[in-house]
Coordinates of C-alpha atoms in Angstrom, one line a residue:
Chain A
M1 CA 90.4 107.2 127.2
V2 CA 93.0 109.5 125.6
E3 CA 95.7 108.0 128.0
T4 CA 95.0 104.5 126.7
L5 CA 95.2 105.8 123.2
L6 CA 98.6 107.3 123.9
I7 CA 99.8 104.1 125.4
S8 CA 98.6 102.2 122.3
L9 CA 100.3 104.7 120.0
T10 CA 103.5 104.3 121.9
V11 CA 103.4 100.5 121.5
F12 CA 102.5 101.0 117.8
V13 CA 105.3 103.3 117.0
L14 CA 107.9 101.2 118.9
A15 CA 106.7 98.0 117.2
V16 CA 106.9 99.6 113.8
F17 CA 110.6 100.4 114.5
V18 CA 111.3 96.9 115.7
G19 CA 109.5 95.5 112.6
Y20 CA 111.6 97.7 110.3
E21 CA 114.9 96.6 111.9
V22 CA 113.9 92.9 111.9
I23 CA 112.4 92.8 108.4
T24 CA 115.2 94.6 106.6
K25 CA 117.5 91.8 107.5
V26 CA 115.3 89.2 105.6
P27 CA 117.1 88.3 102.4
P28 CA 115.3 88.6 99.0
T29 CA 115.3 84.9 98.6
L30 CA 112.9 84.5 101.5
H31 CA 110.6 87.4 100.6
T32 CA 107.7 85.1 99.6
P33 CA 107.8 83.1 102.8
L34 CA 108.1 86.4 104.6
M35 CA 104.9 87.6 103.1
S36 CA 102.9 84.5 103.8
G37 CA 104.4 84.2 107.3
T38 CA 103.6 87.8 108.2
N39 CA 100.3 87.2 106.6
A40 CA 99.6 84.5 109.1
V41 CA 100.8 86.8 111.9
S42 CA 98.3 89.4 110.8
G43 CA 95.7 86.7 111.6
I44 CA 96.4 87.7 115.2
V45 CA 93.1 89.5 114.7
I46 CA 91.7 86.1 115.6
V47 CA 92.2 87.1 119.2
G48 CA 89.9 90.1 118.6
A49 CA 87.4 87.8 116.8
L50 CA 87.4 85.4 119.8
I51 CA 86.8 88.1 122.3
I52 CA 83.9 89.5 120.2
A53 CA 82.4 86.1 119.4
G54 CA 82.7 84.9 122.9
Q55 CA 80.4 87.6 124.3
D56 CA 76.7 87.3 124.5
F57 CA 75.3 90.4 122.8
G58 CA 72.6 89.3 120.4
I59 CA 72.6 87.2 117.3
A60 CA 74.0 89.9 115.0
G61 CA 77.2 90.2 117.1
A62 CA 77.5 86.4 117.4
I63 CA 77.3 85.9 113.6
L64 CA 79.8 88.7 112.9
G65 CA 82.1 87.2 115.5
V66 CA 81.9 83.7 114.3
V67 CA 82.5 84.7 110.7
A68 CA 85.4 86.7 111.8
V69 CA 86.8 83.8 113.8
A70 CA 86.5 81.5 110.7
L71 CA 88.2 84.0 108.3
A72 CA 91.0 84.8 110.7
T73 CA 91.5 81.0 111.3
V74 CA 91.9 80.4 107.5
N75 CA 94.5 83.2 107.5
V76 CA 96.4 81.8 110.5
V77 CA 96.3 78.1 109.8
G78 CA 96.7 78.4 106.0
G79 CA 99.4 81.1 106.4
F80 CA 101.7 79.2 108.8
L81 CA 101.2 75.8 107.0
V82 CA 102.0 77.2 103.5
T83 CA 105.0 79.1 104.9
D84 CA 106.3 75.9 106.5
R85 CA 105.7 74.1 103.2
M86 CA 107.8 76.6 101.3
L87 CA 110.6 76.9 103.9
Q88 CA 111.2 73.1 104.0
M89 CA 112.0 73.3 100.3
F90 CA 114.9 75.8 100.8
R91 CA 118.1 73.8 101.0
R92 CA 121.7 74.5 100.8
G93 CA 123.9 73.3 98.0
P94 CA 125.7 69.9 98.5
E95 CA 129.2 71.5 98.7
D96 CA 128.2 73.8 101.6
G97 CA 126.3 71.1 103.3
K98 CA 129.4 69.3 104.5
Chain B
M1 CA 83.5 92.0 137.7
M2 CA 84.9 89.4 135.4
P3 CA 82.3 86.6 135.1
D4 CA 83.5 83.0 135.1
G5 CA 85.4 81.9 132.1
L6 CA 86.6 78.4 131.5
F7 CA 88.8 78.9 134.6
G8 CA 85.7 78.4 136.7
S9 CA 84.7 80.5 139.7
D10 CA 87.6 79.4 141.9
W11 CA 90.0 81.8 140.2
D12 CA 90.7 85.3 141.2
P13 CA 89.7 87.5 138.2
Q14 CA 92.8 89.7 138.7
T15 CA 95.1 86.7 138.5
V16 CA 93.4 85.5 135.3
L17 CA 93.8 88.9 133.7
N18 CA 97.5 89.2 134.8
T19 CA 98.2 85.7 133.5
T20 CA 96.5 86.5 130.1
N21 CA 98.5 89.7 129.7
A22 CA 101.7 87.9 130.6
V23 CA 101.0 85.3 128.0
Y24 CA 100.3 88.1 125.5
I25 CA 103.7 89.6 126.2
V26 CA 105.4 86.2 125.7
A27 CA 103.5 85.8 122.4
S28 CA 104.6 89.2 121.2
I29 CA 108.2 88.4 122.0
L30 CA 107.9 85.1 120.1
F31 CA 106.5 86.9 117.1
I32 CA 109.5 89.2 117.0
L33 CA 112.0 86.4 117.5
G34 CA 110.3 84.3 115.0
L35 CA 110.5 87.0 112.3
K36 CA 114.1 87.6 113.3
R37 CA 114.9 84.0 112.4
L38 CA 113.6 84.6 108.8
A39 CA 117.0 86.4 108.3
H40 CA 118.5 83.1 107.1
P41 CA 117.0 80.1 105.2
S42 CA 118.6 77.7 107.7
T43 CA 116.7 79.2 110.7
A44 CA 113.6 80.4 108.9
R45 CA 111.6 77.3 109.4
T46 CA 112.0 77.3 113.2
G47 CA 111.2 81.0 113.1
N48 CA 107.9 80.3 111.4
R49 CA 107.1 77.7 114.0
M50 CA 107.9 80.1 116.8
A51 CA 105.4 82.5 115.4
A52 CA 102.8 79.7 115.0
I53 CA 103.3 78.7 118.6
A54 CA 102.9 82.3 119.7
M55 CA 99.6 82.4 117.9
L56 CA 98.4 79.2 119.5
M57 CA 99.3 80.5 122.9
A58 CA 97.5 83.7 122.3
V59 CA 94.4 81.9 121.1
V60 CA 94.3 79.4 123.9
I61 CA 94.8 81.9 126.7
T62 CA 92.1 84.1 125.1
L63 CA 89.7 81.2 125.1
I64 CA 90.5 80.4 128.7
D65 CA 90.4 84.0 130.0
R66 CA 87.5 85.6 128.3
Q67 CA 83.9 85.3 129.2
I68 CA 83.5 82.8 126.4
V69 CA 79.8 81.8 126.3
Q70 CA 79.4 80.9 122.7
V71 CA 81.9 78.0 122.8
P72 CA 80.2 75.7 120.3
W73 CA 79.8 78.5 117.8
I74 CA 83.5 79.5 118.2
I75 CA 84.7 75.9 117.9
T76 CA 82.6 75.6 114.7
G77 CA 84.2 78.7 113.3
I78 CA 87.7 77.5 114.1
I79 CA 87.2 74.1 112.6
I80 CA 85.8 75.5 109.4
G81 CA 88.5 78.0 109.1
A82 CA 91.3 75.5 109.9
A83 CA 89.9 73.0 107.4
I84 CA 89.8 75.6 104.6
G85 CA 93.2 77.0 105.5
T86 CA 94.8 73.5 105.6
V87 CA 93.4 72.5 102.3
L88 CA 94.4 75.7 100.6
A89 CA 98.0 75.5 102.0
R90 CA 98.4 71.9 101.0
Q91 CA 96.9 72.1 97.6
V92 CA 98.3 75.4 96.2
Q93 CA 100.9 75.2 93.5
M94 CA 104.0 77.2 94.1
T95 CA 103.3 79.2 91.0
A96 CA 100.0 80.3 92.5
M97 CA 101.5 81.6 95.7
P98 CA 100.7 85.2 94.9
Q99 CA 97.0 84.4 94.5
L100 CA 97.0 82.5 97.8
V101 CA 98.7 85.3 99.7
A102 CA 96.2 87.8 98.2
V103 CA 93.3 85.7 99.4
F104 CA 94.7 85.3 102.9
N105 CA 95.3 89.1 103.0
G106 CA 91.7 89.6 102.0
F107 CA 90.4 87.3 104.8
G108 CA 92.6 89.0 107.4
G109 CA 91.2 92.4 106.3
A110 CA 87.7 91.1 106.4
A111 CA 88.1 89.7 109.9
S112 CA 89.4 93.0 111.1
A113 CA 86.5 94.9 109.6
L114 CA 84.0 92.4 111.1
V115 CA 85.5 92.6 114.6
A116 CA 85.4 96.4 114.5
S117 CA 81.7 96.3 113.3
A118 CA 80.8 93.8 116.0
E119 CA 82.4 96.0 118.6
L120 CA 80.2 98.9 117.4
V121 CA 77.1 96.7 117.6
R122 CA 78.1 95.7 121.1
E123 CA 79.0 99.1 122.5
Q124 CA 76.3 101.0 120.7
D125 CA 75.6 104.2 122.7
A126 CA 78.3 103.4 125.2
V127 CA 81.1 103.8 122.6
D128 CA 83.4 106.8 123.3
D129 CA 85.0 109.1 120.8
V130 CA 88.4 107.5 120.8
A131 CA 87.0 103.9 120.5
A132 CA 84.7 105.1 117.7
V133 CA 87.6 106.6 115.7
T134 CA 89.5 103.3 115.9
I135 CA 86.4 101.3 115.0
M136 CA 85.9 103.4 111.8
A137 CA 89.5 103.2 110.8
S138 CA 89.7 99.5 111.4
T139 CA 86.5 99.0 109.3
I140 CA 87.6 101.1 106.4
I141 CA 91.1 99.6 106.2
G142 CA 89.8 96.1 106.6
A143 CA 87.1 96.5 103.9
V144 CA 89.5 98.1 101.4
T145 CA 91.9 95.2 102.1
L146 CA 89.2 92.6 101.5
T147 CA 88.0 93.8 98.1
G148 CA 91.4 95.0 96.9
S149 CA 92.9 91.6 97.7
F150 CA 90.1 89.8 95.8
I151 CA 90.6 91.9 92.7
A152 CA 94.3 91.3 92.9
F153 CA 93.6 87.6 93.2
G154 CA 91.3 87.8 90.2
K155 CA 93.9 89.5 88.1
L156 CA 96.6 87.1 89.1
Q157 CA 94.3 84.1 88.5
G158 CA 93.0 85.5 85.2
F159 CA 89.3 85.8 86.4
V160 CA 89.6 89.6 86.0
A161 CA 91.3 91.1 83.0
S162 CA 94.9 91.7 84.0
Q163 CA 95.2 94.7 81.8
P164 CA 94.6 98.0 83.6
V165 CA 90.9 98.9 83.6
L166 CA 90.8 102.7 83.3
L167 CA 87.6 104.4 84.1
P168 CA 87.4 108.0 83.0
G169 CA 87.9 110.4 85.9
R170 CA 88.8 107.5 88.2
N171 CA 91.2 109.5 90.3
Y172 CA 88.5 112.1 91.0
L173 CA 85.9 109.4 91.7
N174 CA 88.2 107.7 94.2
A175 CA 89.0 111.0 95.9
V176 CA 85.3 111.8 96.2
L177 CA 84.5 108.3 97.6
L178 CA 87.3 108.5 100.1
A179 CA 86.2 111.9 101.2
V180 CA 82.6 110.7 101.6
A181 CA 83.8 107.6 103.6
I182 CA 85.9 109.8 105.9
G183 CA 83.1 112.3 106.3
L184 CA 80.8 109.5 107.3
A185 CA 83.4 108.1 109.7
I186 CA 83.7 111.5 111.4
F187 CA 79.9 111.8 111.6
L188 CA 79.8 108.3 113.1
V189 CA 82.2 109.2 115.8
F190 CA 79.6 111.7 117.1
E191 CA 76.6 109.5 116.2
P192 CA 77.8 106.0 116.5
N193 CA 74.3 104.6 116.6
T194 CA 73.5 105.5 113.0
F195 CA 73.8 102.1 111.4
A196 CA 72.6 103.2 108.0
A197 CA 75.6 105.6 107.8
F198 CA 77.9 102.9 109.0
A199 CA 76.6 100.5 106.3
V200 CA 77.1 103.1 103.6
M201 CA 80.6 103.8 104.9
G202 CA 81.3 100.1 104.7
V203 CA 80.0 99.7 101.2
I204 CA 82.0 102.7 100.0
A205 CA 85.2 101.2 101.5
L206 CA 84.5 98.0 99.7
A207 CA 84.0 99.8 96.4
L208 CA 87.2 101.8 97.0
G209 CA 89.1 98.5 97.4
I210 CA 87.9 97.4 93.9
L211 CA 88.4 100.8 92.3
L212 CA 91.9 101.2 93.6
V213 CA 93.2 97.9 92.2
I214 CA 91.4 97.6 88.8
P215 CA 93.5 100.3 87.1
I216 CA 96.7 98.5 88.0
G217 CA 98.2 96.1 85.5
G218 CA 99.0 92.4 86.2
A219 CA 102.8 92.8 86.3
D220 CA 102.4 95.5 89.0
M221 CA 100.6 93.0 91.2
P222 CA 103.8 92.3 93.3
V223 CA 103.5 95.9 94.6
V224 CA 99.8 95.6 95.2
V225 CA 100.0 92.3 97.0
A226 CA 102.9 93.7 99.2
L227 CA 100.9 96.8 100.0
L228 CA 97.7 94.9 100.8
N229 CA 99.9 92.7 103.0
S230 CA 100.8 95.8 104.9
Y231 CA 97.2 96.9 105.0
S232 CA 96.1 93.6 106.6
G233 CA 98.7 94.2 109.3
I234 CA 97.6 97.8 109.8
A235 CA 94.0 96.6 110.0
A236 CA 95.0 94.1 112.7
A237 CA 96.9 96.9 114.6
A238 CA 93.8 99.1 114.3
T239 CA 91.7 96.3 115.8
G240 CA 94.3 96.3 118.6
F241 CA 93.5 100.0 119.2
V242 CA 89.8 99.2 119.2
L243 CA 90.2 96.4 121.8
E244 CA 93.1 98.1 123.6
N245 CA 95.1 95.0 123.1
N246 CA 98.9 95.6 122.8
M247 CA 99.6 92.2 121.4
L248 CA 97.4 92.9 118.4
I249 CA 99.1 96.2 117.9
I250 CA 102.6 94.7 118.1
A251 CA 101.8 91.8 115.7
G252 CA 99.9 94.1 113.4
S253 CA 102.6 96.7 113.1
L254 CA 105.3 94.1 112.5
V255 CA 103.2 93.0 109.5
G256 CA 102.5 96.6 108.4
A257 CA 106.2 97.4 108.5
S258 CA 107.1 94.2 106.6
G259 CA 104.5 95.0 103.8
L260 CA 105.7 98.6 103.5
I261 CA 109.4 97.5 103.3
L262 CA 108.6 95.0 100.5
T263 CA 106.5 97.6 98.7
R264 CA 109.4 100.0 98.7
I265 CA 111.8 97.3 97.5
M266 CA 109.4 96.5 94.6
T267 CA 108.9 100.1 93.5
K268 CA 112.6 100.9 93.8
A269 CA 113.3 97.8 91.6
M270 CA 110.9 99.3 89.0
N271 CA 112.3 102.8 89.4
R272 CA 108.7 104.0 90.0
S273 CA 107.0 105.8 92.9
L274 CA 104.3 104.1 94.8
A275 CA 101.9 106.8 93.6
N276 CA 102.8 106.0 90.0
V277 CA 102.0 102.3 90.6
M278 CA 98.8 103.0 92.5
L279 CA 97.4 105.5 90.0
G280 CA 97.7 102.6 87.6
G281 CA 97.5 102.4 83.8
F282 CA 101.2 101.6 83.4
G283 CA 101.7 99.6 80.2
A284 CA 98.2 100.3 78.9
A285 CA 98.7 103.7 77.3
D286 CA 102.4 103.1 76.5
G287 CA 101.6 99.7 75.2
A288 CA 99.2 101.0 72.6
A289 CA 101.8 103.5 71.4
A290 CA 104.6 101.0 71.3
G291 CA 102.3 98.5 69.5
G292 CA 102.2 100.8 66.5
A293 CA 105.9 101.3 66.6
A294 CA 106.5 97.5 67.0
G295 CA 105.1 96.9 63.6
A296 CA 108.0 98.7 62.1
V297 CA 110.6 97.3 64.5
E298 CA 109.6 93.7 64.0
Q299 CA 111.3 93.8 60.6
R300 CA 114.7 94.0 62.3
P301 CA 116.5 90.8 62.1
V302 CA 117.1 88.5 65.1
R303 CA 119.2 85.4 65.2
S304 CA 116.8 82.5 65.7
V305 CA 118.5 79.3 66.7
S306 CA 117.7 75.6 67.3
A307 CA 117.9 73.5 70.5
E308 CA 121.0 71.9 69.1
D309 CA 122.8 75.2 68.7
V310 CA 122.0 76.3 72.2
A311 CA 123.0 73.0 73.7
L312 CA 126.4 73.2 72.0
V313 CA 127.0 76.8 73.2
L314 CA 125.9 75.8 76.8
S315 CA 128.0 72.7 77.1
Y316 CA 131.2 74.4 75.9
A317 CA 130.7 77.3 78.3
R318 CA 132.6 77.5 81.6
S319 CA 130.0 79.6 83.3
V320 CA 126.3 80.1 82.8
I321 CA 123.8 82.4 84.5
V322 CA 120.1 81.6 84.3
V323 CA 117.8 84.6 84.3
P324 CA 114.3 83.4 85.2
G325 CA 111.1 85.5 84.8
Y326 CA 107.4 85.1 85.0
G327 CA 107.3 83.2 81.8
L328 CA 109.2 80.4 83.6
A329 CA 106.4 80.3 86.3
V330 CA 103.6 80.3 83.7
A331 CA 105.2 77.4 81.9
Q332 CA 106.1 75.5 85.1
A333 CA 109.6 75.1 83.7
Q334 CA 111.4 75.2 87.1
H335 CA 112.0 71.4 87.2
A336 CA 113.3 71.3 83.7
V337 CA 115.6 74.2 84.4
R338 CA 117.1 72.4 87.3
E339 CA 117.6 69.3 85.2
L340 CA 119.4 71.4 82.6
A341 CA 121.6 72.9 85.3
D342 CA 122.5 69.4 86.7
E343 CA 123.4 68.2 83.3
L344 CA 125.6 71.3 82.7
K345 CA 127.2 71.0 86.2
S346 CA 128.1 67.4 85.5
R347 CA 130.1 68.8 82.6
N348 CA 131.9 71.2 84.9
V349 CA 129.9 74.3 83.9
S350 CA 129.3 76.6 86.8
V351 CA 125.6 77.5 87.0
K352 CA 124.0 80.4 88.9
Y353 CA 120.7 82.1 88.9
A354 CA 120.2 85.9 88.6
I355 CA 116.9 87.0 90.2
H356 CA 115.5 90.4 89.7
P357 CA 113.4 91.7 92.6
V358 CA 110.3 92.0 90.4
A359 CA 110.7 88.8 88.5
G360 CA 107.5 86.9 88.9
R361 CA 104.3 88.1 90.5
M362 CA 105.3 88.6 94.1
P363 CA 108.6 89.4 96.0
G364 CA 110.7 86.2 96.0
H365 CA 108.4 84.3 93.7
M366 CA 111.2 82.9 91.5
N367 CA 113.2 81.8 94.6
V368 CA 110.4 79.7 95.9
L369 CA 109.8 78.1 92.5
L370 CA 113.4 77.2 92.1
A371 CA 113.6 76.0 95.7
E372 CA 110.7 73.7 94.8
A373 CA 112.7 72.3 92.0
N374 CA 115.6 71.6 94.5
V375 CA 117.8 74.4 93.4
P376 CA 120.1 75.2 96.4
Y377 CA 119.4 78.7 97.7
D378 CA 123.1 79.7 97.6
E379 CA 122.9 79.5 93.8
L380 CA 120.2 82.1 93.7
K381 CA 121.8 85.6 93.4
D382 CA 120.0 88.9 93.7
L383 CA 120.6 91.9 91.5
D384 CA 123.5 93.5 93.4
E385 CA 125.3 90.2 93.9
I386 CA 125.3 89.1 90.3
N387 CA 125.4 92.1 88.1
S388 CA 129.2 92.5 88.2
E389 CA 129.6 88.8 87.2
F390 CA 127.9 89.0 83.8
D391 CA 131.0 90.3 82.0
R392 CA 132.9 87.3 83.3
T393 CA 130.2 84.9 82.2
D394 CA 130.2 82.9 79.0
V395 CA 126.5 82.4 78.5
A396 CA 123.4 84.2 80.1
I397 CA 120.2 82.3 79.4
V398 CA 117.1 84.3 79.8
I399 CA 113.9 82.2 80.4
G400 CA 110.6 84.1 80.3
A401 CA 112.0 87.4 81.4
N402 CA 111.9 90.6 79.4
D403 CA 111.8 94.1 80.7
V404 CA 114.3 93.4 83.6
T405 CA 116.9 92.6 81.0
N406 CA 116.4 95.5 78.6
P407 CA 119.6 97.5 78.2
A408 CA 117.5 100.5 77.2
A409 CA 116.9 101.0 81.0
R410 CA 120.6 102.0 81.2
T411 CA 121.1 103.7 77.8
D412 CA 117.9 105.2 76.4
P413 CA 116.5 108.2 78.4
A414 CA 113.4 108.2 76.2
S415 CA 112.4 104.7 77.3
P416 CA 109.6 104.4 79.8
I417 CA 111.7 102.0 81.8
F418 CA 114.8 104.2 81.7
G419 CA 116.5 104.2 85.1
M420 CA 115.1 100.9 86.3
P421 CA 117.8 98.7 87.7
I422 CA 118.2 95.8 85.3
L423 CA 120.2 92.6 85.1
N424 CA 123.2 93.4 82.9
V425 CA 122.6 90.3 80.7
D426 CA 124.1 92.1 77.7
N427 CA 127.5 92.1 79.3
A428 CA 127.8 88.3 79.0
N429 CA 129.8 86.9 76.1
A430 CA 126.8 85.2 74.7
V431 CA 123.1 85.6 75.4
V432 CA 120.3 83.0 74.8
V433 CA 116.8 84.2 75.1
L434 CA 114.0 81.6 75.5
K435 CA 110.7 83.2 74.5
R436 CA 107.4 82.4 73.0
S437 CA 107.4 85.2 70.4
M438 CA 108.7 88.6 69.8
A439 CA 105.9 90.2 71.8
S440 CA 107.0 93.0 74.0
G441 CA 106.9 92.8 77.8
F442 CA 104.7 94.4 80.3
A443 CA 106.2 97.9 79.8
G444 CA 105.2 97.6 76.1
V445 CA 108.7 98.4 74.9
E446 CA 111.0 96.6 72.5
N447 CA 113.9 94.9 74.2
E448 CA 117.2 95.9 72.5
L449 CA 118.8 92.8 74.0
F450 CA 117.0 90.6 71.4
F451 CA 118.7 92.5 68.5
L452 CA 122.3 92.3 69.7
E453 CA 124.7 90.4 67.6
K454 CA 125.6 88.1 70.5
T455 CA 122.0 87.2 71.3
M456 CA 120.4 84.0 70.2
M457 CA 116.6 83.7 70.2
F458 CA 115.3 80.3 70.9
F459 CA 111.5 80.5 70.3
G460 CA 109.0 78.2 72.0
D461 CA 107.2 77.4 75.3
A462 CA 109.7 77.7 78.1
R463 CA 109.2 74.2 79.5
G464 CA 109.3 72.4 76.1
S465 CA 112.3 74.4 75.1
V466 CA 114.3 73.6 78.2
E467 CA 113.3 70.0 78.0
D468 CA 114.6 69.9 74.4
L469 CA 117.9 71.5 75.7
V470 CA 118.3 68.8 78.4
R471 CA 117.9 66.1 75.7
E472 CA 120.3 67.8 73.3
V473 CA 123.0 68.4 76.0
K474 CA 122.7 64.8 77.1
A475 CA 123.1 63.6 73.5
L476 CA 126.3 65.5 73.1

């Protein structure tokens, strides 16, 4: 099990570096959409929720799983929609549009 | 053996597994590319869509691959969640965006904690040490994120007093609670079947989330929301460790990194350490002290002017910089401000907006509000871009901002905000400050800017005041 933990840690560390490089390039003007967008991405836990909810291991597990699916879905759907709503409002000035 | 999923029994289980993992890799790449496109407003929207598509792919392949036996249940959960999410995303006002993000953070944290708990229920005695460690970590981080986010939401929305709530000995209490939670987690790694201990650990983590956020004042919420954003990502990554799922780890750590970067930008912009923000109480103690002093200071004369005076000054200026703050958001004055800017531009006045990183209640809050009012994003300038321009500017008009314009941050080493990067509004030829009253800002300190000879104070509600200005400028 320690081997898989080490693989997971490798992926984690590399992903944090990628995240740092990518996110530092986001301009301050987009920081609010960045937060709501990454928030939607953190809803990736929905995959975990689906895996848990999909298995048959008693009513307690099923309830926990389904509640987790619902909460994660709010996060995902709401997060991406509201980010899109914000981003469509950002427009360039008329003089640069030409 | 992998039992039949929705693929049916004709499929080779290994093929299904490989396909799923391949799709997970593609989704991970799309998440990264999507975030990369957020580097510019013109590509950001497609970036967000790429991430959404990645999420959809991940969900669909998971449903197909896994031994999904509770399909009706799951579909119910998805429909309920999607409906709530859609309504929230459509209805929310742009001024309330910090609250919405706080709520979503909380839900994400809750989902992570629930998945980890369910995994413990499922594995029971079979759970090994490594898995148990990740389950405990995921549960604690998720639970703290849940309650912390809801307190932050309450403070932003005004359900919970936005002033710091300072319990005596709170730092010791928090330290003890954290130690107990970690102690229980370690115990649970060896005795994973002790559900009572697990429940107590969960409750303590929930309590910690509350206790960590209540001592923090309302104007420090941008830091808290950014930090909780990071936590929700770390919680998702921790869930990835629990389930040995690399896509969860990648997506979660992207979010974790993003939240941490934003947190650092915010604390740097306030010249405070994260510890100083998290220990809370800022503005409370100082505010009381400054309140006493303010009684004496209030006697100092300020130049109070009418809408007509300001309109005259503005329309004869060649360049104007608007400095928006949280007061603009509260008053919903963004549309009126844009109208004023249009009116001035039609008189060949150049108009720009100077946006401090901590203006508003979350990173980038002012930019979104002004974008909503159709202000082009290339007119929105951040601190470094605009600060050298103030001394070449005729009029700086401060709307609902206070501490971020206080020259004391540059000049007075005794001030609690000394060293904080500010907008050098006082370098402009003339300054107009729109403000409700002479009340001090969040830091509880007097703003020297208001007493300068070149400063005109225009008292009133931000929205009403700006609307008056539009009328007066039009009438000229």
